């Protein structure tokens, strides 16, 4: 049987994630890895989850916790999110919130909602690879989102029309983005909103790392800025994607989209057709844990991850040779490192694994146009101080050896 | 902002499920409802889930249970499913199994895998409405799958070509289907496989109710029949969708697809892009519960639901007027009732809710061509004997009043 004649055209765009393939190779005890951008499992609020699950499976509650439930999501959890969004400057109601199976699913649904083949999505160079993966299924073209505001709306519109579609949305990870760790400043956020207004497109605001700010002043989400300007979330084009994966635990797969009710209602129909609803039990447990420990737990995460970031920055200072630069993220899990122009992150990884047993993710995979060969992503979320010290020393050696 | 210019063309196919909208109206205590085709929550294996969750969240295991995990699914659960499939005549390995978030997600992914806009999917008239909902997102045409074998492959192929695509798959719910409760016999299964061979298309075998057989002899899944003929699952075109929703609990959203490894690997890429993976904790808990209680628990479900089916059939016999007919399903949750030709199930529901306070689902919603106005679906899974007795009496009254 020739399956390739059966597969839809979109399947030609579905490729294995290089990072995920890479991570499989790194599961060896003697490698010091800064590759996996995942939360430290030693920090999960396990006791809170135990208590929440025991409660959800108690006689009075188990019947509904184990049963089918509505596609919109668990009401009390949507209410908690409404309060959380209000604290970020986003007044809204339950009808503005859909629970998704992680914010990855939100990205998939938003691509599915808006992209017909040949349409254009605006994304940063580099950007979150998982967003490109999710959108690829809907066969878009990509154009480079420039938050500096130095390209006109007409220019974007014309480029999209030349490719046979129209611009549908701008996607931006706003705080401590994966992979760069960078944060869009107020001006950049306003620029994106202004561009979206001119182009009459949506904005997808990926806020997965929002709660993990270690210093500097919080900047309002684009959705908050847009509401401030337009008066109501119902008038807004920004769709905010949130997640519990970096704050409570990723293994339960609970995230959300917040936006205009007219869009949320379409996403509810989509979810109903695609998987009925996110797991009932998980939504109930996340609601309990969020209400019981979210503030204290995220404060602890900020102290712990913040110290790891500080350690990584200090060790980079000590061990990196001349010609290597890196940024100073105000939160999140990543430092972005730039090698001298002639060096290749993939080559460095191969050499580094062989001679120094240290791992990271070459940056090229995050660029929609496959540029950025001389960049790399270092995750500090999983590393203890001693590993960071030893790891940065080894990385410095590996870079020196290739210079 | 005009969102309709932003939405993808597929959104014109996404409509609210009539059944789900209907069910919202039925949440009133004095209505006797045979509408919701869902498991009885009083029968959930709550103690087994409590034990499994306590174990999964124990100190040794919580780190991985709450963490990200692989898109393929939890290995030990895939192994349990391999054993289960072997017992159904489907020898396979882990590589033939993908864990999905319920079998609804499997249907969505299989539509996404195969359907380009304008392609044709073959489905029964009537069929599971959720399958149509999932496939609609990929903008197919539908043609009527005739398991009687009385339409030629050429005819199907020509009809699809006339609509600008090709036939991609035949979808069939094989055992005690939703909505009809009917089971495809051996000959019908062989006919579908033969047609699929001739058309060189895939077969989606929806086996959500497979474990709920109350009497009659089990018929091998189409995947087992195909393996018997072709020698190996890798040579087969059948993709089997299984679910724990009807056997253990729907609220955890765990199901699976079993098929050729070359197809499963594509679905893994799709899942990675769409939601990374199904909830880790849920897969671990389902694995524990399945290993501890699956056999005994499903035996209890068969006794309980089987007795409810018997009660419904006995009461129908007593209370239905001349001119009304119904089938005798060998398992599952549904009896399918046919009214005299001139009667309309939707009209009957409105009248019945008003005068008799009894609910069911009009059959028309399950027909891709909107025929079947004189049919209705009665679910017996949630009803106690006394409700069945009173409910069938009232339904008989309502039908008589409209005759």
Short mmCIF file of N, CA and C in Angstrom, two decimals, chain A residues 10 31 40 45 49 67 87 90 92 99 125-126 140 143 172 176 185 225 230 235 266 296 301 315 325 353-354 361 383:
data_model
loop_
_atom_site.label_atom_id
_atom_site.label_comp_id
_atom_site.label_asym_id
_atom_site.label_seq_id
_atom_site.Cartn_x
_atom_site.Cartn_y
_atom_site.Cartn_z
N UNK A 10 -0.74 18.33 3.66
CA UNK A 10 -0.08 18.93 4.82
C UNK A 10 1.03 18.06 5.41
N UNK A 31 26.79 13.08 30.52
CA UNK A 31 26.67 14.32 29.78
C UNK A 31 26.08 15.41 30.67
N UNK A 40 12.34 21.84 36.34
CA UNK A 40 13.04 20.89 37.21
C UNK A 40 12.00 20.07 37.98
N UNK A 45 5.16 20.80 42.79
CA UNK A 45 4.42 20.83 44.06
C UNK A 45 3.68 19.51 44.29
N UNK A 49 -0.40 18.33 44.68
CA UNK A 49 -1.09 17.48 43.71
C UNK A 49 -1.68 16.22 44.37
N UNK A 67 -15.79 11.72 34.68
CA UNK A 67 -16.80 11.70 33.60
C UNK A 67 -16.42 12.68 32.47
N UNK A 87 -5.42 40.33 37.12
CA UNK A 87 -4.23 40.83 37.81
C UNK A 87 -3.15 41.27 36.80
N UNK A 90 -6.08 42.45 32.40
CA UNK A 90 -7.00 41.92 31.39
C UNK A 90 -8.35 41.59 32.03
N UNK A 92 -11.90 40.30 32.16
CA UNK A 92 -12.63 39.41 31.25
C UNK A 92 -13.57 38.54 32.06
N UNK A 99 -10.12 26.30 28.13
CA UNK A 99 -9.03 25.45 28.64
C UNK A 99 -8.54 24.55 27.51
N UNK A 125 12.32 35.76 14.03
CA UNK A 125 13.48 34.95 13.60
C UNK A 125 14.48 35.14 14.72
N UNK A 126 14.78 34.29 15.60
CA UNK A 126 14.23 32.95 15.78
C UNK A 126 12.92 32.99 16.56
N UNK A 140 1.06 27.19 6.01
CA UNK A 140 1.23 28.63 5.80
C UNK A 140 2.59 28.96 5.19
N UNK A 143 6.55 35.02 7.32
CA UNK A 143 7.30 36.24 7.06
C UNK A 143 7.84 36.72 8.40
N UNK A 172 3.85 36.09 18.69
CA UNK A 172 5.00 36.59 19.46
C UNK A 172 5.01 36.01 20.86
N UNK A 176 10.64 36.53 28.05
CA UNK A 176 11.68 35.50 28.24
C UNK A 176 11.44 34.34 27.27
N UNK A 185 9.88 44.82 24.77
CA UNK A 185 9.59 45.99 25.59
C UNK A 185 8.26 46.61 25.19
N UNK A 225 -2.58 45.82 26.92
CA UNK A 225 -2.35 47.09 26.23
C UNK A 225 -3.47 47.39 25.23
N UNK A 230 -8.70 49.96 23.54
CA UNK A 230 -9.97 49.75 22.84
C UNK A 230 -11.18 49.62 23.77
N UNK A 235 -13.38 43.81 21.74
CA UNK A 235 -12.92 44.60 20.59
C UNK A 235 -11.49 44.25 20.18
N UNK A 266 -15.68 29.88 18.77
CA UNK A 266 -15.25 29.10 17.61
C UNK A 266 -14.24 28.03 18.03
N UNK A 296 2.77 31.14 46.36
CA UNK A 296 3.97 30.73 47.08
C UNK A 296 4.87 29.88 46.20
N UNK A 301 9.82 29.19 42.76
CA UNK A 301 10.44 28.93 41.46
C UNK A 301 11.29 30.12 41.00
N UNK A 315 29.22 32.28 35.35
CA UNK A 315 30.18 31.30 34.81
C UNK A 315 30.48 31.58 33.33
N UNK A 325 29.25 36.16 22.62
CA UNK A 325 28.39 37.07 23.39
C UNK A 325 27.11 36.35 23.80
N UNK A 353 30.06 17.25 22.40
CA UNK A 353 29.61 15.98 22.95
C UNK A 353 30.76 14.99 23.00
N UNK A 354 31.59 15.03 21.98
CA UNK A 354 32.67 14.05 21.88
C UNK A 354 33.78 14.34 22.88
N UNK A 361 21.33 23.27 22.69
CA UNK A 361 20.61 23.18 21.42
C UNK A 361 21.15 24.21 20.42
N UNK A 383 19.65 22.72 35.81
CA UNK A 383 21.04 22.53 36.25
C UNK A 383 21.31 23.03 37.67
#
